[in-house]
XYZ file of C-alpha atoms in Angstrom:
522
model
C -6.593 6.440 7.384
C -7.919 3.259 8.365
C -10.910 4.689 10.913
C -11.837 7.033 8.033
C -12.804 4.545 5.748
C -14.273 2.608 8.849
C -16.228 5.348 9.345
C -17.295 6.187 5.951
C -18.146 2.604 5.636
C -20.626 2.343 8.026
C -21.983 5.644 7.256
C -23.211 3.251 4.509
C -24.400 0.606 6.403
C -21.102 -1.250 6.197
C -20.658 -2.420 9.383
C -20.125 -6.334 10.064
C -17.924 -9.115 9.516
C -18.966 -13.050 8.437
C -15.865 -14.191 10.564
C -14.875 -13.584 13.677
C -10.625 -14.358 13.395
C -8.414 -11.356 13.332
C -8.092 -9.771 9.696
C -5.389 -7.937 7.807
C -4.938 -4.537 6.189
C -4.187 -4.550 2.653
C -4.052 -2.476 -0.639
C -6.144 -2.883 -3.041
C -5.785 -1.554 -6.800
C -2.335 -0.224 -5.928
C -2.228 -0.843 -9.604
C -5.807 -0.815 -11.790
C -4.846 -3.940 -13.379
C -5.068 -5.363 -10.077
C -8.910 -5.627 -10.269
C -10.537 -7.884 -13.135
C -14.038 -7.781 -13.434
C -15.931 -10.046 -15.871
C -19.802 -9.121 -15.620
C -22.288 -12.612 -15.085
C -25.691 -11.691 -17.160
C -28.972 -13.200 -15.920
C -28.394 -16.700 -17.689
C -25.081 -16.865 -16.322
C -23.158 -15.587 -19.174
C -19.849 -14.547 -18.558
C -18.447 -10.866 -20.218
C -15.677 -11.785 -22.088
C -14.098 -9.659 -25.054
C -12.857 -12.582 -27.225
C -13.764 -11.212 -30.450
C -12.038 -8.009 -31.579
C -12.514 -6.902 -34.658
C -12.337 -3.164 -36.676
C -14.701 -3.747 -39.009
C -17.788 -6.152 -40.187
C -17.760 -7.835 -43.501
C -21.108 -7.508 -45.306
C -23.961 -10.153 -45.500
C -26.703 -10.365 -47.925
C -29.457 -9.106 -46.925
C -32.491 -11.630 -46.409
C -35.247 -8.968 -47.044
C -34.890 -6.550 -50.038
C -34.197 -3.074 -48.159
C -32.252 -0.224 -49.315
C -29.694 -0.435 -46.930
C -26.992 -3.482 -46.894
C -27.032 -6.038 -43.745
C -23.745 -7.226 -41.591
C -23.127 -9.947 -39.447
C -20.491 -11.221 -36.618
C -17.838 -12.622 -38.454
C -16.203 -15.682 -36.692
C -13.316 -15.401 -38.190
C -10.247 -12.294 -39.041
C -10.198 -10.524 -35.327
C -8.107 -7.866 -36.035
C -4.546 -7.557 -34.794
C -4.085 -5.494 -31.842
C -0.446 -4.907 -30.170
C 0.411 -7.567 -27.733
C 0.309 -6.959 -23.619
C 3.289 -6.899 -21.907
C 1.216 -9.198 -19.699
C -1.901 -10.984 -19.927
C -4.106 -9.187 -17.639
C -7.267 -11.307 -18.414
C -8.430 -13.904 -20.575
C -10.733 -11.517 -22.054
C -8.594 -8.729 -23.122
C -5.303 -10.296 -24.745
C -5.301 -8.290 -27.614
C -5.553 -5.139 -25.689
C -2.683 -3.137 -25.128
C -2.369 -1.677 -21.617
C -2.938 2.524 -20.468
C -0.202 1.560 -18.221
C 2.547 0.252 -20.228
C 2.430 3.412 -22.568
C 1.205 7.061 -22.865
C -0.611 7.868 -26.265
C 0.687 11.476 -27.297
C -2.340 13.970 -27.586
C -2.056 14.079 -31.338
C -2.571 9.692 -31.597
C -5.126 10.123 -29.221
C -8.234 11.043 -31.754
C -8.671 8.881 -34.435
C -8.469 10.267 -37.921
C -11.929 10.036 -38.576
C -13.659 11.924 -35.573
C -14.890 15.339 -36.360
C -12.362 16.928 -34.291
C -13.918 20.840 -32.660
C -11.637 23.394 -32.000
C -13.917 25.195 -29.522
C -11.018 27.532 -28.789
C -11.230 29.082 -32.237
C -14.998 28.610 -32.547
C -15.807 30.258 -29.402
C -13.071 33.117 -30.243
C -14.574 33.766 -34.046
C -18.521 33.318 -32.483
C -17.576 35.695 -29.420
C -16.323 38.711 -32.233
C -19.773 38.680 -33.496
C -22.074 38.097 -30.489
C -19.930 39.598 -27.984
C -18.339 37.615 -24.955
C -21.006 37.332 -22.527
C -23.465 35.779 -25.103
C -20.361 33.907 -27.403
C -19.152 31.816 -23.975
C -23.056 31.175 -23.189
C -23.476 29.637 -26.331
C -20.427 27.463 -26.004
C -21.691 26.373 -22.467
C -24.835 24.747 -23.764
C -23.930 23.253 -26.671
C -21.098 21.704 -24.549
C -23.739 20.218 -22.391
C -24.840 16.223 -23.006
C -28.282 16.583 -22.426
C -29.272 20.184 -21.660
C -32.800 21.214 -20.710
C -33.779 23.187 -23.469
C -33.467 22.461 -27.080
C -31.928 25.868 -28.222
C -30.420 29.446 -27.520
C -31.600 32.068 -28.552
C -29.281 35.026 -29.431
C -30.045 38.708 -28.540
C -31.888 40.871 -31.970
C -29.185 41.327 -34.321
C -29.948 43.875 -36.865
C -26.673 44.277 -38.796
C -27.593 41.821 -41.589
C -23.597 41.338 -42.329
C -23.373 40.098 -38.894
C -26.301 37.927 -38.929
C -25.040 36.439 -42.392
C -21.103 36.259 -40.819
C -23.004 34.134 -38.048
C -24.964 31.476 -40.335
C -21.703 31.131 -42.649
C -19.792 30.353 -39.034
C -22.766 27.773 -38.086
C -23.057 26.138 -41.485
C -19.333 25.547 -41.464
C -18.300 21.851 -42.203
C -16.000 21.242 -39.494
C -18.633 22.118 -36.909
C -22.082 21.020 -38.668
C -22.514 18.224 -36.937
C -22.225 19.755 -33.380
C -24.246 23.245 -34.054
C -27.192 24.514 -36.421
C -29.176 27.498 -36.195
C -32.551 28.260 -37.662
C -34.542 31.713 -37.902
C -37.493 32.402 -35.933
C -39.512 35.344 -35.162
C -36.299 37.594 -36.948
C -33.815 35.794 -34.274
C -31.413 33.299 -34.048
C -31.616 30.152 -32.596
C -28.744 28.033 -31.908
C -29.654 24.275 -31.543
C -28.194 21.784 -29.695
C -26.693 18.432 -31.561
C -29.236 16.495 -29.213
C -32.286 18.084 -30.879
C -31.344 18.986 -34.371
C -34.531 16.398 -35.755
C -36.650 18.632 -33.803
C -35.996 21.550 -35.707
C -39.069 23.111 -37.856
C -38.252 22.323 -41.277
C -39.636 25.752 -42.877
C -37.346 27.842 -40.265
C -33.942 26.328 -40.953
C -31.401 28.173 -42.109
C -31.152 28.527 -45.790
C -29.039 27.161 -48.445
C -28.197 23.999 -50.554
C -26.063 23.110 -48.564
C -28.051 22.988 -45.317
C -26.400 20.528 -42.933
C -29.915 20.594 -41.019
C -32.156 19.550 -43.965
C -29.740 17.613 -45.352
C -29.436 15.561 -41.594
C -33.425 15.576 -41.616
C -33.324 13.708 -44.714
C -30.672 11.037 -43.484
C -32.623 10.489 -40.534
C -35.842 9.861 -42.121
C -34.038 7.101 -44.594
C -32.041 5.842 -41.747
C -35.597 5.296 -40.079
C -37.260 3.885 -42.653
C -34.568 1.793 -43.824
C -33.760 -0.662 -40.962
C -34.139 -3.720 -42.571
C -37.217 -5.460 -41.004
C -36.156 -9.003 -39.842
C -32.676 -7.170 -38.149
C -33.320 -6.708 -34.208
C -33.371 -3.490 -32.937
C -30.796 -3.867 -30.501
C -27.112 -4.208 -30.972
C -25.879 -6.281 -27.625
C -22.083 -6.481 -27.031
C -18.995 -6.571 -25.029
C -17.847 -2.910 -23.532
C -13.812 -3.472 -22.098
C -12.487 -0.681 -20.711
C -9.812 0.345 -18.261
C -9.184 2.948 -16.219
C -12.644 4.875 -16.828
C -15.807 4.562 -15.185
C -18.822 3.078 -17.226
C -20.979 6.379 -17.505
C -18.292 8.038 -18.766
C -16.656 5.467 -21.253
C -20.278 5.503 -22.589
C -20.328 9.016 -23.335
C -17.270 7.831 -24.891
C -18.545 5.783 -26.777
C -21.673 7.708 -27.798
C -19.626 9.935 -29.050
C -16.972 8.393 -30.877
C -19.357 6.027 -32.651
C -21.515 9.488 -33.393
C -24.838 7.234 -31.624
C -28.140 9.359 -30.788
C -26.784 10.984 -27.858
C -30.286 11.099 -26.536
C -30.110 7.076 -26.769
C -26.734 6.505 -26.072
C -25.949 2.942 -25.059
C -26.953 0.707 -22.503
C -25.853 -1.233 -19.871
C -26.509 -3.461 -16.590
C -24.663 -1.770 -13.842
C -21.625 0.580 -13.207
C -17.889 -1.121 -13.325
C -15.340 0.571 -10.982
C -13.118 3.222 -12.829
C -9.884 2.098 -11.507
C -10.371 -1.947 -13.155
C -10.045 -3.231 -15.776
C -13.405 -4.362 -16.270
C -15.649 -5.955 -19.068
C -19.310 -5.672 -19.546
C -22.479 -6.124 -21.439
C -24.241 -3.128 -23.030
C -26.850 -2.534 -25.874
C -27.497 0.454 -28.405
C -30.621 1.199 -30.533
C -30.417 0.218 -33.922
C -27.085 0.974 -34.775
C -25.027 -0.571 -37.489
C -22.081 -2.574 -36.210
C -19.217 -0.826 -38.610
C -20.450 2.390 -36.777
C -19.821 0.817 -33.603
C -16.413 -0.748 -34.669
C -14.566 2.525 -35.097
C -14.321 2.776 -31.398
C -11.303 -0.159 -31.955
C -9.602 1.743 -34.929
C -8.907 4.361 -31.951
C -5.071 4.800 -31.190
C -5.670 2.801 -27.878
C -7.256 5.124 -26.116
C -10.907 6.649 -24.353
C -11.597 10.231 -23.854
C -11.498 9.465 -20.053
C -11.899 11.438 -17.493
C -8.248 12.235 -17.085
C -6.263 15.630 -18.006
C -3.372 13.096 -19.586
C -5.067 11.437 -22.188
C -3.891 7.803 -23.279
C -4.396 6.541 -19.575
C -7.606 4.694 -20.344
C -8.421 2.443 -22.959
C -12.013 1.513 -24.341
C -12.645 -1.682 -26.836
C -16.168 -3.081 -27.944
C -16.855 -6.378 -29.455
C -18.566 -10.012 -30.172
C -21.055 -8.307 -31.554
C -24.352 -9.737 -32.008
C -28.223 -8.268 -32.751
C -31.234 -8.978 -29.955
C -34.554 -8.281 -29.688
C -33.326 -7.222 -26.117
C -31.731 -4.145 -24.598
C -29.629 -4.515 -21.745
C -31.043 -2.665 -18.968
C -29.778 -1.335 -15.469
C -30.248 -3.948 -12.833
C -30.186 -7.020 -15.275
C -27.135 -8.908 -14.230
C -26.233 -12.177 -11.659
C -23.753 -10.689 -10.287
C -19.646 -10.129 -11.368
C -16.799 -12.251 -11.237
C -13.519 -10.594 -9.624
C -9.643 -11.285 -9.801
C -7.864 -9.190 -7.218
C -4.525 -8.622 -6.613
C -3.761 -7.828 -2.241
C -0.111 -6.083 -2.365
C 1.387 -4.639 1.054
C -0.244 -7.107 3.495
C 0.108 -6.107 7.470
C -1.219 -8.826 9.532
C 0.409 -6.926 12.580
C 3.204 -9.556 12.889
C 6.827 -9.767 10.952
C 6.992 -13.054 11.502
C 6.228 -14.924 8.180
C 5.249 -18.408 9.348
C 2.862 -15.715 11.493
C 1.897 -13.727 8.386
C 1.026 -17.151 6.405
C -0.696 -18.581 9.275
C -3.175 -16.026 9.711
C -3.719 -15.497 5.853
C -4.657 -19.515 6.092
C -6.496 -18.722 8.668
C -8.541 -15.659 6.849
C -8.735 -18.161 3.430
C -10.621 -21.134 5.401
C -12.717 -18.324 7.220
C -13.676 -17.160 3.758
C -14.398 -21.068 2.335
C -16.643 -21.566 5.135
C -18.703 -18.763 6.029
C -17.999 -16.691 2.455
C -18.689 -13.083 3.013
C -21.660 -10.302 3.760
C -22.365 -9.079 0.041
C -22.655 -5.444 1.053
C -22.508 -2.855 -1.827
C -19.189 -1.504 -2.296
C -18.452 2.419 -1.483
C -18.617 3.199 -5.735
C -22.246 2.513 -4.901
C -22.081 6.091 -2.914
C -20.255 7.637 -4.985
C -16.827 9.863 -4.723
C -18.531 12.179 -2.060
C -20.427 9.422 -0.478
C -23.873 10.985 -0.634
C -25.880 9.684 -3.591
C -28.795 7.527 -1.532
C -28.940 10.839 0.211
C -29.948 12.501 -2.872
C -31.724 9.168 -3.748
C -33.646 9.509 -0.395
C -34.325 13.105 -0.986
C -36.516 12.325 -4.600
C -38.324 9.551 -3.045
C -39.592 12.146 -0.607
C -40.841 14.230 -3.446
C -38.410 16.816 -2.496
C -36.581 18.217 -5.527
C -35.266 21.071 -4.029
C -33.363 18.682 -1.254
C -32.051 16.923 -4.135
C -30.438 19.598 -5.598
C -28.943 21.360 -2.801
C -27.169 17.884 -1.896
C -25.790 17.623 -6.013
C -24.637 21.373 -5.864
C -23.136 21.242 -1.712
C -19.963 21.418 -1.494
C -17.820 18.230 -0.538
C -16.556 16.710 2.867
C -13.632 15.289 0.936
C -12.626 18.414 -0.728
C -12.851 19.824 -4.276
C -10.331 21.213 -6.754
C -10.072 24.880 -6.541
C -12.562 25.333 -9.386
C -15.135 23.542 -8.672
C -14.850 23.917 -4.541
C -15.553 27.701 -5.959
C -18.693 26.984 -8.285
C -20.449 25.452 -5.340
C -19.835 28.148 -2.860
C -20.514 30.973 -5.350
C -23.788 28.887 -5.344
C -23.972 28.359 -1.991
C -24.318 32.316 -1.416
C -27.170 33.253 -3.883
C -29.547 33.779 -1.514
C -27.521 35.808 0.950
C -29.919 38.976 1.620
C -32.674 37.362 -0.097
C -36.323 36.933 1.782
C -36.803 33.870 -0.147
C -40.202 32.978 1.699
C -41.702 36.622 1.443
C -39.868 37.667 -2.146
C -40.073 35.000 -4.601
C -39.829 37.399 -7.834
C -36.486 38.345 -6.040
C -34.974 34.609 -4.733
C -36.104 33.784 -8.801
C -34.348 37.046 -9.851
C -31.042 36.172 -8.244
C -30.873 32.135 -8.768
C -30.959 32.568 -12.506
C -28.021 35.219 -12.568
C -26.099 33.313 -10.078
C -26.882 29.585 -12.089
C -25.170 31.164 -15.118
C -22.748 32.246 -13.540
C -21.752 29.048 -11.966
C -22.972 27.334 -15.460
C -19.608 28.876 -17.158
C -17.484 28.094 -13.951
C -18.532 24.203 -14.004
C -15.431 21.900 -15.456
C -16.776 19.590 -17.716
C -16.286 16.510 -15.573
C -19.614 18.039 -13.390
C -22.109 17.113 -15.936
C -25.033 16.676 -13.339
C -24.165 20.177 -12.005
C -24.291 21.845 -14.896
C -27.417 20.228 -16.287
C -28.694 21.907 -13.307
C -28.103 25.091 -13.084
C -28.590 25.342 -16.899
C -32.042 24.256 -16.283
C -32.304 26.839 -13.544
C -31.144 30.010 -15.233
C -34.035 29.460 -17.900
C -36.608 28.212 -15.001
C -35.588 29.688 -11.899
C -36.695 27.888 -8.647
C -38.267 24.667 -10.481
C -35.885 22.361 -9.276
C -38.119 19.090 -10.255
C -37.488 20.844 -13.641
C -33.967 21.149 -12.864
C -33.436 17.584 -11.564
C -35.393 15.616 -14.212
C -32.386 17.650 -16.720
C -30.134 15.030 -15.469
C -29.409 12.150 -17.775
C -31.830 9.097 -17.134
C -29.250 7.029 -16.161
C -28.130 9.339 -13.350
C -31.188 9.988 -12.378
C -31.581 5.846 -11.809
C -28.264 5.977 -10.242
C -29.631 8.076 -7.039
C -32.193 5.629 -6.275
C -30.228 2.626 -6.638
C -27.899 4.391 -4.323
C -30.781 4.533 -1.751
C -31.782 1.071 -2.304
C -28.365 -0.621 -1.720
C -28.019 1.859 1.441
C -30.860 -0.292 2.932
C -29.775 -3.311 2.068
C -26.596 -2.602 3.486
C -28.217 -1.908 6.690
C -30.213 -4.861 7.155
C -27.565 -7.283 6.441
C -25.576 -5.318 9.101
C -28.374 -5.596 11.562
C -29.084 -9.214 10.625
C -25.451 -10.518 11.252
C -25.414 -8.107 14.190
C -28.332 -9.855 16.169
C -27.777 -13.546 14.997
C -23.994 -13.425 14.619
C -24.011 -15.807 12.009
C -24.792 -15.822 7.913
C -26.560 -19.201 8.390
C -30.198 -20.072 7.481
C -32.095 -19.041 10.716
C -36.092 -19.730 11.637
C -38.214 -17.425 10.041
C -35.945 -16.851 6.839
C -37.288 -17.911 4.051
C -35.917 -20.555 2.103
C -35.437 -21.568 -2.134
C -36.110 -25.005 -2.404
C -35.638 -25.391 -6.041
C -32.883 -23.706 -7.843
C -34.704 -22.944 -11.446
C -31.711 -20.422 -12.480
């Protein structure tokens, strides 16, 4: 096990040591809440979640608007149930995934608008049919899907069309689907672009979810009171979960502009316990506080839900957002369990930890980026390599390949039903044809995609409207993704010259040539 990770390391460029005494083997995150990580901002600020609260007591507001103002309260954090340990000094109010399991019924907080896409998608497939019903579902089950709407097939029994907008304009799903008329069809619009839909096409009726959003959003708009910042900064905790997911968590809980979503410096391991600074876009901070009124618990990316936890707070406004890349670094507390020094012997075994601790005082360590850098499969500066080429169709075939390390049945079967769509196919001399065949095979693999493969499916939704324009295709990924493959690349060089630099000086001190800061003006 050990010369598999060696070797996946250095596929990475991890490939040196700062001291030359014998190490150890160890675990690490044998438990999650053996790995603390506090995020450092630029100015040195440390991520700590030391103000929890559920809600934000009203200010008055400075500047007549029609909307009323809040502000941080320093006082009243709200009572959380206690840890059975303290697992940081930032999250004492917390109470750990792994001390309990939330039942499936605590897990959603009363509030949410809770979909029942099982009965939608059985009531939507009696009237469009099941091919179209389960197409539907796929895209608006998408985050951010390439094109704004779907279009049903011509419907000409009027009941039918009627049974379909009464279905639509239903309360309990309003706020995830609309439709609108155009050209005698229907068009089903995503929740991501319902403020881009004509306002003399939508769908009839005083009670119009569409217009009635339309309206909300232009007040919302104009409303922001004018000396507010636009950006609500504050403190994302989570454990368990992986950042990009805990903020589509988050985005949707809060009900943010999915298209905006929040912010934030860099990615935090899923298996931590980790805390973190991230932004949103004008966004009230009561909205943002019913993420704590939560039973405890994150979506997650986990089929037993409770086993992740997401809190937010000290929250304050900025005129800044918090952008990828802006942080000094993070601050770690780790936990080594199962040390094997290769000896039984514990005057041995403490001797040669000593030895490893004064190694580590004295010549510190080579700050490679870690293997979550790479991702799961280990081959996202590959794709990051692949865009800075300009080739988009590289890019994609690396996303959609399937995995060295092995897939679940499901998805190991999406990517080679899309490995095979050109079998038979001329692609050079038959383009009409390669097109042809990509876009039925990219819905098919669209409804075989589990929801956890959210770049995959952004892709080969793109490509069964577009076939063959896999720029197109790529660019459907989220932003933040997208930033995420480069990054990738860029740490995978930096990895390799610190190799190469301790590999032909054999030391990490200052060396001729290098240069030097004189003045520290951080």
């Amino acid at each position: 096990m050990a010369n598999r990770y060696d070797d996946l390391e250095r596929k990475v460029g991890i490939a040196e040591y700062a001291s030359p005494h014998d190490g150890f083997a160890a675990v690490v995150k044998a438990r999650y809440s053996d790995f603390i990580v506090h995020e450092v901002d630029l100015n040195g600020n440390i991520a700590r979640l030391d103000k929890l609260e559920t809600s934000a007591p009203a200010e008055a507001v400075s500047t007549p608007m029609q909307v009323e103002n809040t502000e941080e309260s320093n006082a009243g954090d709200a009572n959380e149930n206690s840890r059975k340990r303290k697992l940081s000094e930032s999250a004492a109010d917390v109470p750990s995934a792994e001390s309990k399991k939330e039942s499936d019924d605590n897990a959603a907080n009363k509030t949410e608008v809770v979909v029942d896409w099982d009965s939608f998608t059985e009531s939507l497939c009696k009237l469009v049919g099941d091919d179209t019903g389960k197409e539907v579902i796929a895209f608006l089950q998408q985050d951010e899907p390439a094109e704004q709407f779907y279009t049903l097939p011509q419907i000409s029994d009027k009941q039918v069309r009627r049974s379909i907008h009464q279905l639509i304009k239903s309360a309990e799903f309003n706020s995830v689907v609309r439709a609108d008329n155009h050209e005698g069809r229907l068009r089903v619009w995503h929740k991501a672009f319902f403020d881009k839909m004509p306002r003399d096409t939508f769908v009839s009726g005083s009670n119009n979810p569409a217009k009635r959003s339309n309206k909300q959003n232009k007040q919302k708009k104009s409303e922001w009171p004018r000396d507010r910042p636009n950006f609500l900064q504050f403190v994302l905790y989570k454990e368990n979960i992986d950042t990009s997911t805990a903020a589509k968590d988050v985005t949707r809980f809060a009900r943010l502009n999915p298209k905006r979503g929040i912010s934030y410096a860099g990615m935090k391991d899923k298996r931590g316990v980790t805390t973190q600074f991230c932004s949103a876009f004008r966004v009230e901070k009561e909205q943002l506080l019913a993420i704590n009124k939560r039973d405890g618990v994150g979506g997650g990316n986990s089929s037993t839900k409770g086993s992740c936890i997401i809190r937010v707070g000290n929250l304050t406004y900025s005129n800044e957002e918090v952008k990828l890349g802006a942080l000094a670094g993070n601050r770690f507390d780790i936990v080594l369990r199962n040390i094997d020094t290769g000896d039984d012997n514990h005057d041995t075994i403490r001797r040669k930890l000593e030895v490893a601790g004064e190694g580590f005082k004295q010549s510190g360590f080579i700050n490679y980026f870690g293997m979550q850098r790479f991702g799961k499969s280990v081959d996202t500066h590959e794709v990051g390599l692949q865009i800075l080429k300009g080739d988009f169709e590289g890019a994609v075939d690396i996303i959609m390949r399937e995995k060295a390390d092995g897939d679940g049945p499901r998805v190991l079967e999406a990517r080679q039903t899309w490995a095979k769509r050109f079998h038979g196919v001329n692609v050079k001399e038959d383009e009409a044809k390669a097109s042809e065949v990509e876009a039925k095979y990219a819905r098919q693999v669209e409804k075989m995609c589990s929801r956890f493969m959210m770049c995959e499916r952004s892709i080969v939704s793109s490509l069964s409207r577009k076939p063959r324009d896999y720029k197109r295709a790529f660019t459907s990924i989220s932003k933040n993704m997208r930033s995420m493959f480069l990054h990738a690349y860029q740490s995978f060089l930096w990895n390799k010259v610190a190799s190469f630099r301790i590999k032909t000086g054999g030391s990490t001190e200052v060396r001729e040539g290098d240069l030097v800061l004189l003045e520290d003006k951080s």
